Protein backbone atom coordinates (compact mmCIF):
# COMPACT_ATOMS: atom_id res chain seq x y z
CA UNK A 1 0.00 0.00 0.00
CA UNK A 2 1.13 3.55 -0.77
CA UNK A 3 -0.21 6.20 1.57
CA UNK A 4 0.00 9.78 0.36
CA UNK A 5 -0.85 13.11 1.88
CA UNK A 6 -2.21 15.56 -0.66
CA UNK A 7 -4.22 18.69 -1.34
CA UNK A 8 -6.66 19.44 -4.13
CA UNK A 9 -6.80 23.10 -5.16
CA UNK A 10 -7.35 25.06 -1.93
CA UNK A 11 -8.62 22.11 0.10
CA UNK A 12 -7.22 21.03 3.43
CA UNK A 13 -4.54 18.31 3.30
CA UNK A 14 -5.88 14.78 3.49
CA UNK A 15 -4.60 11.23 3.21
CA UNK A 16 -5.22 8.83 0.37
CA UNK A 17 -4.23 5.46 -1.06
CA UNK A 18 -2.24 5.64 -4.30
CA UNK A 19 -2.69 3.12 -7.09
CA UNK A 20 -0.18 3.16 -9.95
CA UNK A 21 -0.40 1.78 -13.48
CA UNK A 22 2.29 -0.76 -12.61
CA UNK A 23 -0.11 -2.34 -10.11
CA UNK A 24 -2.42 -3.43 -12.94
CA UNK A 25 -5.37 -2.34 -10.85
CA UNK A 26 -8.70 -0.83 -11.79
CA UNK A 27 -7.68 2.78 -11.12
CA UNK A 28 -4.16 3.45 -12.46
CA UNK A 29 -2.32 6.59 -11.35
CA UNK A 30 -5.00 7.76 -8.96
CA UNK A 31 -5.34 8.54 -5.27
CA UNK A 32 -8.40 7.40 -3.30
CA UNK A 33 -9.31 9.60 -0.34
CA UNK A 34 -9.47 8.06 3.13
CA UNK A 35 -10.76 9.38 6.43
CA UNK A 36 -8.51 10.30 9.31
CA UNK A 37 -4.81 9.76 9.84
CA UNK A 38 -3.53 6.24 9.07
CA UNK A 39 -0.90 6.62 11.78
CA UNK A 40 -3.56 7.26 14.39
CA UNK A 41 -5.90 4.35 13.76
CA UNK A 42 -8.26 2.67 11.31
CA UNK A 43 -9.28 4.58 8.20
CA UNK A 44 -12.07 4.21 5.64
CA UNK A 45 -12.39 5.06 1.97
CA UNK A 46 -14.61 8.08 1.33
CA UNK A 47 -15.43 7.12 -2.28
CA UNK A 48 -13.61 10.20 -3.59
CA UNK A 49 -10.85 9.53 -6.14
CA UNK A 50 -8.57 11.83 -8.13
CA UNK A 51 -5.98 11.48 -10.86
CA UNK A 52 -2.47 11.86 -9.43
CA UNK A 53 -1.66 14.67 -11.83
CA UNK A 54 -4.64 16.64 -10.51
CA UNK A 55 -3.47 16.77 -6.89
CA UNK A 56 -0.52 18.32 -5.11
CA UNK A 57 1.43 15.73 -3.20
CA UNK A 58 2.63 16.89 0.23
CA UNK A 59 5.15 15.45 2.63
CA UNK A 60 3.50 12.12 3.54
CA UNK A 61 4.17 12.69 7.22
CA UNK A 62 4.93 15.74 9.37
CA UNK A 63 6.62 14.17 12.40
CA UNK A 64 4.80 15.00 15.61
CA UNK A 65 8.01 15.07 17.56
CA UNK A 66 11.24 14.34 15.68
CA UNK A 67 13.33 13.16 12.77
CA UNK A 68 16.24 11.02 13.94
CA UNK A 69 19.04 10.82 11.40
CA UNK A 70 22.10 8.60 11.19
CA UNK A 71 25.46 9.84 9.96
CA UNK A 72 28.19 7.89 8.19
CA UNK A 73 26.26 4.65 7.84
CA UNK A 74 27.82 3.80 4.47
CA UNK A 75 31.57 3.15 4.53
CA UNK A 76 32.23 4.80 1.17
CA UNK A 77 30.38 7.95 2.23
CA UNK A 78 32.34 8.11 5.50
CA UNK A 79 35.53 7.84 3.43
CA UNK A 80 34.51 10.57 0.98
CA UNK A 81 33.86 12.86 3.94
CA UNK A 82 37.35 12.19 5.26
CA UNK A 83 36.35 10.00 8.18
CA UNK A 84 35.57 6.47 9.22
CA UNK A 85 32.40 4.67 10.23
CA UNK A 86 31.93 5.48 13.94
CA UNK A 87 32.13 2.71 16.52
CA UNK A 88 28.52 3.44 17.52
CA UNK A 89 25.77 4.86 15.30
CA UNK A 90 26.16 8.62 14.90
CA UNK A 91 22.75 10.07 15.75
CA UNK A 92 21.47 13.62 15.24
CA UNK A 93 18.05 15.31 15.09
CA UNK A 94 16.33 17.39 12.43
CA UNK A 95 13.32 19.51 13.46
CA UNK A 96 9.93 18.90 11.90
CA UNK A 97 10.06 22.46 10.57
CA UNK A 98 12.73 21.29 8.11
CA UNK A 99 10.23 19.01 6.34
CA UNK A 100 8.94 19.82 2.86
CA UNK A 101 7.18 17.66 0.28
CA UNK A 102 7.59 16.73 -3.38
CA UNK A 103 8.27 19.70 -5.68
CA UNK A 104 8.56 22.12 -2.77
CA UNK A 105 11.69 24.28 -3.11
CA UNK A 106 14.87 23.61 -1.18
CA UNK A 107 15.98 27.10 -0.12
CA UNK A 108 19.69 27.89 -0.07
CA UNK A 109 20.02 30.32 2.85
CA UNK A 110 21.69 33.68 2.40
CA UNK A 111 25.29 33.30 3.46
CA UNK A 112 25.42 29.56 2.87
CA UNK A 113 28.22 28.59 0.52
CA UNK A 114 28.13 24.82 0.04
CA UNK A 115 24.73 23.11 0.01
CA UNK A 116 24.75 19.33 -0.55
CA UNK A 117 22.14 16.67 -1.29
CA UNK A 118 22.04 13.39 0.67
CA UNK A 119 19.50 10.93 -0.69
CA UNK A 120 18.45 8.19 1.70
CA UNK A 121 15.86 5.69 2.84
CA UNK A 122 13.52 6.93 5.57
CA UNK A 123 11.72 4.69 8.07
CA UNK A 124 8.35 5.85 9.45
CA UNK A 125 7.57 4.67 12.98
CA UNK A 126 4.05 3.40 13.57
CA UNK A 127 3.68 3.02 17.33
CA UNK A 128 5.01 4.31 20.64
CA UNK A 129 8.07 2.27 21.52
CA UNK A 130 11.13 2.24 23.75
CA UNK A 131 14.03 -0.21 24.06
CA UNK A 132 12.87 -2.29 21.11
CA UNK A 133 14.80 -5.56 20.64
CA UNK A 134 16.31 -5.99 17.18
CA UNK A 135 14.08 -8.99 16.50
CA UNK A 136 10.93 -6.94 17.20
CA UNK A 137 11.68 -3.83 15.14
CA UNK A 138 9.32 -5.03 12.40
CA UNK A 139 6.46 -4.54 14.87
CA UNK A 140 7.07 -0.78 15.17
CA UNK A 141 7.81 0.12 11.54
CA UNK A 142 4.81 1.61 9.72
CA UNK A 143 6.48 1.98 6.33
CA UNK A 144 9.18 3.62 4.23
CA UNK A 145 9.59 6.79 2.23
CA UNK A 146 12.35 8.80 0.57
CA UNK A 147 14.35 11.58 2.22
CA UNK A 148 16.93 14.14 1.19
CA UNK A 149 19.08 15.09 4.18
CA UNK A 150 20.06 18.50 2.80
CA UNK A 151 23.24 19.77 4.45
CA UNK A 152 25.14 23.05 4.46
CA UNK A 153 28.77 21.85 4.57
CA UNK A 154 30.34 25.20 5.50
CA UNK A 155 28.00 25.57 8.48
CA UNK A 156 28.62 21.93 9.41
CA UNK A 157 32.35 22.65 9.52
CA UNK A 158 32.19 26.03 11.23
CA UNK A 159 29.54 25.39 13.88
CA UNK A 160 31.12 22.37 15.53
CA UNK A 161 27.70 20.67 15.58
CA UNK A 162 25.06 19.99 12.96
CA UNK A 163 21.82 21.62 14.14
CA UNK A 164 21.87 24.59 11.76
CA UNK A 165 23.68 22.79 8.95
CA UNK A 166 21.09 20.01 8.74
CA UNK A 167 18.04 21.47 10.50
CA UNK A 168 17.31 24.67 8.61
CA UNK A 169 13.93 25.18 6.99
CA UNK A 170 13.42 23.06 3.82
CA UNK A 171 16.42 20.82 4.64
CA UNK A 172 14.34 17.61 4.89
CA UNK A 173 12.31 16.81 1.77
CA UNK A 174 10.16 13.69 2.29
CA UNK A 175 7.95 11.79 -0.14
CA UNK A 176 6.30 11.07 -2.41
CA UNK A 177 4.33 8.63 -0.21
CA UNK A 178 4.77 5.99 2.49
CA UNK A 179 5.11 2.42 1.25
CA UNK A 180 3.79 -0.09 3.78
CA UNK A 181 4.08 -3.36 1.87
CA UNK A 182 7.87 -3.80 2.07
CA UNK A 183 9.30 -6.02 4.79
CA UNK A 184 12.61 -5.37 6.55
CA UNK A 185 14.55 -7.69 4.24
CA UNK A 186 13.20 -6.00 1.11
CA UNK A 187 13.84 -2.52 2.48
CA UNK A 188 17.38 -3.59 3.30
CA UNK A 189 18.25 -4.13 -0.36
CA UNK A 190 16.90 -1.22 -2.42
CA UNK A 191 18.75 0.89 -4.96
CA UNK A 192 19.11 4.56 -3.99
CA UNK A 193 19.83 7.01 -6.82
CA UNK A 194 20.25 10.78 -6.78
CA UNK A 195 20.42 12.90 -9.92
CA UNK A 196 20.96 16.65 -10.22
CA UNK A 197 20.35 18.75 -13.30
CA UNK A 198 18.64 21.51 -15.19
CA UNK A 199 14.88 21.14 -14.60
CA UNK A 200 14.32 21.90 -18.28
CA UNK A 201 16.33 18.84 -19.33
CA UNK A 202 16.40 16.21 -16.59
CA UNK A 203 17.20 13.54 -19.20
CA UNK A 204 20.71 15.00 -19.16
CA UNK A 205 20.91 15.17 -15.36
CA UNK A 206 24.10 13.98 -13.65
CA UNK A 207 23.81 10.80 -11.58
CA UNK A 208 25.51 11.50 -8.26
CA UNK A 209 24.49 8.58 -6.04
CA UNK A 210 23.66 5.03 -7.10
CA UNK A 211 24.05 2.39 -4.39
CA UNK A 212 22.01 -0.15 -2.47
CA UNK A 213 20.72 0.02 1.08
CA UNK A 214 22.38 -3.40 1.38
CA UNK A 215 25.63 -1.42 1.82
CA UNK A 216 24.46 0.18 5.06
CA UNK A 217 26.95 -0.62 7.81
CA UNK A 218 24.08 -1.01 10.26
CA UNK A 219 20.73 -2.19 8.98
CA UNK A 220 17.27 -0.85 9.73
CA UNK A 221 16.62 -3.16 12.69
CA UNK A 222 19.90 -2.33 14.38
CA UNK A 223 19.42 1.41 13.87
CA UNK A 224 15.84 1.58 15.16
CA UNK A 225 16.67 -0.64 18.12
CA UNK A 226 19.73 1.45 18.98
CA UNK A 227 17.84 4.74 18.80
CA UNK A 228 15.00 3.37 20.92
CA UNK A 229 17.38 2.49 23.74
CA UNK A 230 17.85 6.18 24.54
CA UNK A 231 14.68 7.89 23.32
CA UNK A 232 11.04 7.01 23.01
CA UNK A 233 9.86 6.83 19.41
CA UNK A 234 6.35 8.03 18.60
CA UNK A 235 3.99 7.30 15.72
CA UNK A 236 5.04 9.48 12.79
CA UNK A 237 8.65 9.83 13.90
CA UNK A 238 11.03 9.39 10.98
CA UNK A 239 14.41 7.65 11.02
CA UNK A 240 16.84 8.61 8.24
CA UNK A 241 19.16 5.66 7.67
CA UNK A 242 22.18 7.44 6.20
CA UNK A 243 23.32 8.34 2.71
CA UNK A 244 25.46 6.43 0.19
CA UNK A 245 28.60 7.84 -1.39
CA UNK A 246 28.28 10.48 -4.07
CA UNK A 247 26.98 13.49 -2.16
CA UNK A 248 27.61 16.79 -3.87
CA UNK A 249 26.63 20.43 -4.29
CA UNK A 250 23.24 21.71 -5.36
CA UNK A 251 22.67 25.26 -6.54
CA UNK A 252 19.70 27.54 -7.17
CA UNK A 253 18.25 26.81 -10.59
CA UNK A 254 18.90 23.07 -10.34
CA UNK A 255 16.55 20.20 -9.56
CA UNK A 256 17.53 17.25 -7.37
CA UNK A 257 15.69 13.93 -7.65
CA UNK A 258 16.16 11.04 -5.21
CA UNK A 259 14.76 7.70 -6.38
CA UNK A 260 14.48 4.51 -4.38
CA UNK A 261 13.59 1.18 -5.94
CA UNK A 262 10.07 -0.04 -5.08
CA UNK A 263 9.17 3.32 -3.51
CA UNK A 264 9.29 6.04 -6.16
CA UNK A 265 11.03 9.36 -6.64
CA UNK A 266 11.26 12.62 -4.73
CA UNK A 267 12.12 15.72 -6.75
CA UNK A 268 12.71 19.28 -5.53
CA UNK A 269 13.91 22.49 -7.15
CA UNK A 270 16.65 24.52 -5.48
CA UNK A 271 16.14 28.26 -5.03
CA UNK A 272 18.02 31.12 -3.36
CA UNK A 273 16.63 32.71 -0.22
CA UNK A 274 14.85 35.96 -1.02
Coordinates of N, CA, C and O in Angstrom, one line a residue, residues 61-71 90-100 106-107 109 115-122 146-153 155-156 161-174 227 231 233 236-243 250 266:
X61 N 4.3 12.7 5.8 CA 4.2 12.7 7.2 C 4.9 13.9 7.7 O 5.9 14.3 7.2
X62 N 4.3 14.7 8.6 CA 4.9 15.7 9.4 C 5.2 15.2 10.8 O 4.2 15.1 11.6
X63 N 6.4 14.8 11.1 CA 6.6 14.2 12.4 C 6.1 15.0 13.6 O 6.3 16.2 13.6
X64 N 5.4 14.3 14.5 CA 4.8 15.0 15.6 C 5.9 15.4 16.6 O 5.7 16.4 17.3
X65 N 7.0 14.7 16.6 CA 8.0 15.1 17.6 C 9.4 15.2 16.9 O 10.1 16.2 17.2
X66 N 9.8 14.3 16.1 CA 11.2 14.3 15.7 C 11.6 13.5 14.4 O 10.9 12.6 14.1
X67 N 12.7 13.9 13.8 CA 13.3 13.2 12.8 C 14.7 12.8 13.3 O 15.5 13.7 13.7
X68 N 15.0 11.5 13.4 CA 16.2 11.0 13.9 C 17.1 10.5 12.8 O 16.6 9.7 12.0
X69 N 18.2 11.1 12.6 CA 19.0 10.8 11.4 C 20.3 10.1 11.8 O 20.8 10.3 13.0
X70 N 20.9 9.4 10.9 CA 22.1 8.6 11.2 C 23.2 9.1 10.2 O 23.0 9.1 9.0
X71 N 24.3 9.4 10.8 CA 25.5 9.8 10.0 C 26.5 8.7 9.7 O 26.6 7.8 10.5
X90 N 26.1 7.2 14.7 CA 26.2 8.6 14.9 C 24.8 9.2 14.7 O 24.3 9.2 13.6
X91 N 24.1 9.7 15.8 CA 22.7 10.1 15.8 C 22.6 11.6 15.9 O 23.3 12.2 16.7
X92 N 21.8 12.2 15.1 CA 21.5 13.6 15.2 C 20.0 13.8 14.9 O 19.3 13.0 14.3
X93 N 19.5 15.0 15.3 CA 18.1 15.3 15.1 C 17.9 16.4 14.1 O 18.7 17.3 14.0
X94 N 16.8 16.3 13.3 CA 16.3 17.4 12.4 C 14.9 17.8 12.9 O 14.1 16.9 13.2
X95 N 14.6 19.1 13.0 CA 13.3 19.5 13.5 C 12.3 19.3 12.4 O 12.5 19.2 11.2
X96 N 11.0 19.1 12.9 CA 9.9 18.9 11.9 C 9.7 20.1 11.0 O 9.1 20.0 9.9
X97 N 10.2 21.3 11.4 CA 10.1 22.5 10.6 C 11.0 22.4 9.3 O 10.9 23.3 8.4
X98 N 11.9 21.4 9.3 CA 12.7 21.3 8.1 C 12.1 20.5 7.0 O 12.6 20.4 5.9
X99 N 10.9 19.9 7.3 CA 10.2 19.0 6.3 C 9.5 19.8 5.3 O 8.8 20.7 5.5
X100 N 9.7 19.4 4.0 CA 8.9 19.8 2.9 C 8.5 18.6 2.1 O 9.0 17.5 2.3
X106 N 13.8 23.6 -2.2 CA 14.9 23.6 -1.2 C 15.5 25.0 -1.2 O 15.9 25.4 -2.3
X107 N 15.5 25.7 -0.1 CA 16.0 27.1 -0.1 C 17.4 27.1 0.4 O 17.7 26.7 1.5
X109 N 20.1 29.1 2.0 CA 20.0 30.3 2.9 C 21.1 31.4 2.4 O 22.1 31.0 1.9
X115 N 25.9 23.9 -0.3 CA 24.7 23.1 0.0 C 24.8 21.8 -0.7 O 25.1 21.7 -1.9
X116 N 24.6 20.7 0.0 CA 24.7 19.3 -0.5 C 23.4 18.6 -0.4 O 22.7 18.7 0.5
X117 N 23.2 17.7 -1.4 CA 22.1 16.7 -1.3 C 22.6 15.4 -0.6 O 23.9 15.1 -0.6
X118 N 21.7 14.7 0.1 CA 22.0 13.4 0.7 C 20.8 12.5 0.6 O 19.9 12.6 1.4
X119 N 20.7 11.8 -0.5 CA 19.5 10.9 -0.7 C 19.6 9.7 0.2 O 20.6 9.1 0.4
X120 N 18.4 9.4 0.8 CA 18.4 8.2 1.7 C 17.1 7.6 2.0 O 16.0 8.3 1.7
X121 N 17.1 6.4 2.4 CA 15.9 5.7 2.8 C 15.4 6.2 4.2 O 16.2 6.3 5.1
X122 N 14.1 6.5 4.3 CA 13.5 6.9 5.6 C 12.5 5.9 6.1 O 11.7 5.3 5.3
X146 N 11.1 8.3 1.0 CA 12.4 8.8 0.6 C 12.7 10.1 1.3 O 11.8 10.9 1.5
X147 N 13.9 10.3 1.6 CA 14.4 11.6 2.2 C 15.6 12.1 1.5 O 16.3 11.4 0.9
X148 N 15.7 13.4 1.6 CA 16.9 14.1 1.2 C 17.4 14.9 2.4 O 16.8 15.9 2.8
X149 N 18.5 14.4 3.0 CA 19.1 15.1 4.2 C 20.0 16.2 3.7 O 21.2 16.2 3.7
X150 N 19.3 17.3 3.3 CA 20.1 18.5 2.8 C 21.0 19.0 3.9 O 20.6 19.2 5.1
X151 N 22.2 19.4 3.5 CA 23.2 19.8 4.4 C 24.1 20.9 3.9 O 24.5 20.9 2.8
X152 N 24.3 21.9 4.8 CA 25.1 23.1 4.5 C 26.5 22.7 5.0 O 26.7 22.8 6.2
X153 N 27.5 22.3 4.1 CA 28.8 21.9 4.6 C 29.6 22.9 5.3 O 30.3 22.6 6.3
X155 N 28.5 25.4 7.1 CA 28.0 25.6 8.5 C 28.3 24.3 9.3 O 28.6 24.4 10.5
X156 N 28.3 23.2 8.7 CA 28.6 21.9 9.4 C 30.1 22.0 9.9 O 30.3 21.6 11.1
X161 N 28.8 21.6 15.4 CA 27.7 20.7 15.6 C 26.8 20.9 14.4 O 27.0 21.8 13.6
X162 N 25.8 20.1 14.2 CA 25.1 20.0 13.0 C 23.7 20.6 13.0 O 22.9 20.4 12.0
X163 N 23.2 21.2 14.0 CA 21.8 21.6 14.1 C 21.4 22.6 13.0 O 20.4 22.4 12.4
X164 N 22.2 23.6 12.8 CA 21.9 24.6 11.8 C 22.1 24.0 10.4 O 21.4 24.2 9.4
X165 N 23.3 23.3 10.3 CA 23.7 22.8 9.0 C 22.7 21.8 8.4 O 22.6 21.7 7.1
X166 N 22.0 21.0 9.2 CA 21.1 20.0 8.7 C 19.6 20.3 9.1 O 18.7 19.5 8.7
X167 N 19.4 21.3 10.0 CA 18.0 21.5 10.5 C 17.3 22.7 10.0 O 16.2 23.0 10.5
X168 N 17.9 23.4 9.1 CA 17.3 24.7 8.6 C 16.0 24.4 7.9 O 15.8 23.2 7.4
X169 N 15.2 25.3 7.7 CA 13.9 25.2 7.0 C 14.2 24.6 5.6 O 15.2 25.1 4.9
X170 N 13.4 23.7 5.1 CA 13.4 23.1 3.8 C 14.5 22.0 3.7 O 14.7 21.5 2.6
X171 N 15.3 21.7 4.7 CA 16.4 20.8 4.6 C 16.0 19.3 4.8 O 16.9 18.5 5.0
X172 N 14.7 19.0 4.8 CA 14.3 17.6 4.9 C 13.2 17.3 4.0 O 12.0 17.0 4.4
X173 N 13.4 17.3 2.7 CA 12.3 16.8 1.8 C 12.0 15.4 2.1 O 12.9 14.5 2.2
X174 N 10.7 15.1 2.1 CA 10.2 13.7 2.3 C 9.1 13.4 1.2 O 8.3 14.3 0.9
X227 N 18.4 3.4 18.5 CA 17.8 4.7 18.8 C 16.8 4.6 19.9 O 16.8 5.5 20.8
X231 N 15.8 7.0 23.5 CA 14.7 7.9 23.3 C 13.4 7.2 22.9 O 13.5 6.2 22.1
X233 N 10.3 6.5 20.8 CA 9.9 6.8 19.4 C 8.3 6.9 19.4 O 7.7 6.0 20.0
X236 N 4.7 8.4 13.7 CA 5.0 9.5 12.8 C 6.5 10.0 12.9 O 6.9 10.8 12.1
X237 N 7.2 9.5 13.9 CA 8.7 9.8 13.9 C 9.3 9.2 12.7 O 8.9 8.1 12.2
X238 N 10.3 9.9 12.2 CA 11.0 9.4 11.0 C 12.5 9.1 11.3 O 13.2 10.0 11.9
X239 N 13.0 8.0 10.9 CA 14.4 7.7 11.0 C 15.1 7.7 9.6 O 14.7 7.0 8.7
X240 N 16.1 8.6 9.5 CA 16.8 8.6 8.2 C 18.0 7.7 8.4 O 18.8 7.8 9.4
X241 N 18.2 6.8 7.5 CA 19.2 5.7 7.7 C 20.6 5.9 7.2 O 21.4 5.0 7.2
X242 N 20.9 7.1 6.7 CA 22.2 7.4 6.2 C 22.2 7.5 4.7 O 21.3 7.0 4.0
X243 N 23.2 8.1 4.2 CA 23.3 8.3 2.7 C 24.5 7.6 2.1 O 25.6 7.5 2.7
X250 N 24.4 21.3 -4.6 CA 23.2 21.7 -5.4 C 23.2 23.2 -5.3 O 23.5 23.8 -4.3
X266 N 11.5 11.4 -5.5 CA 11.3 12.6 -4.7 C 12.1 13.7 -5.4 O 13.3 13.7 -5.3

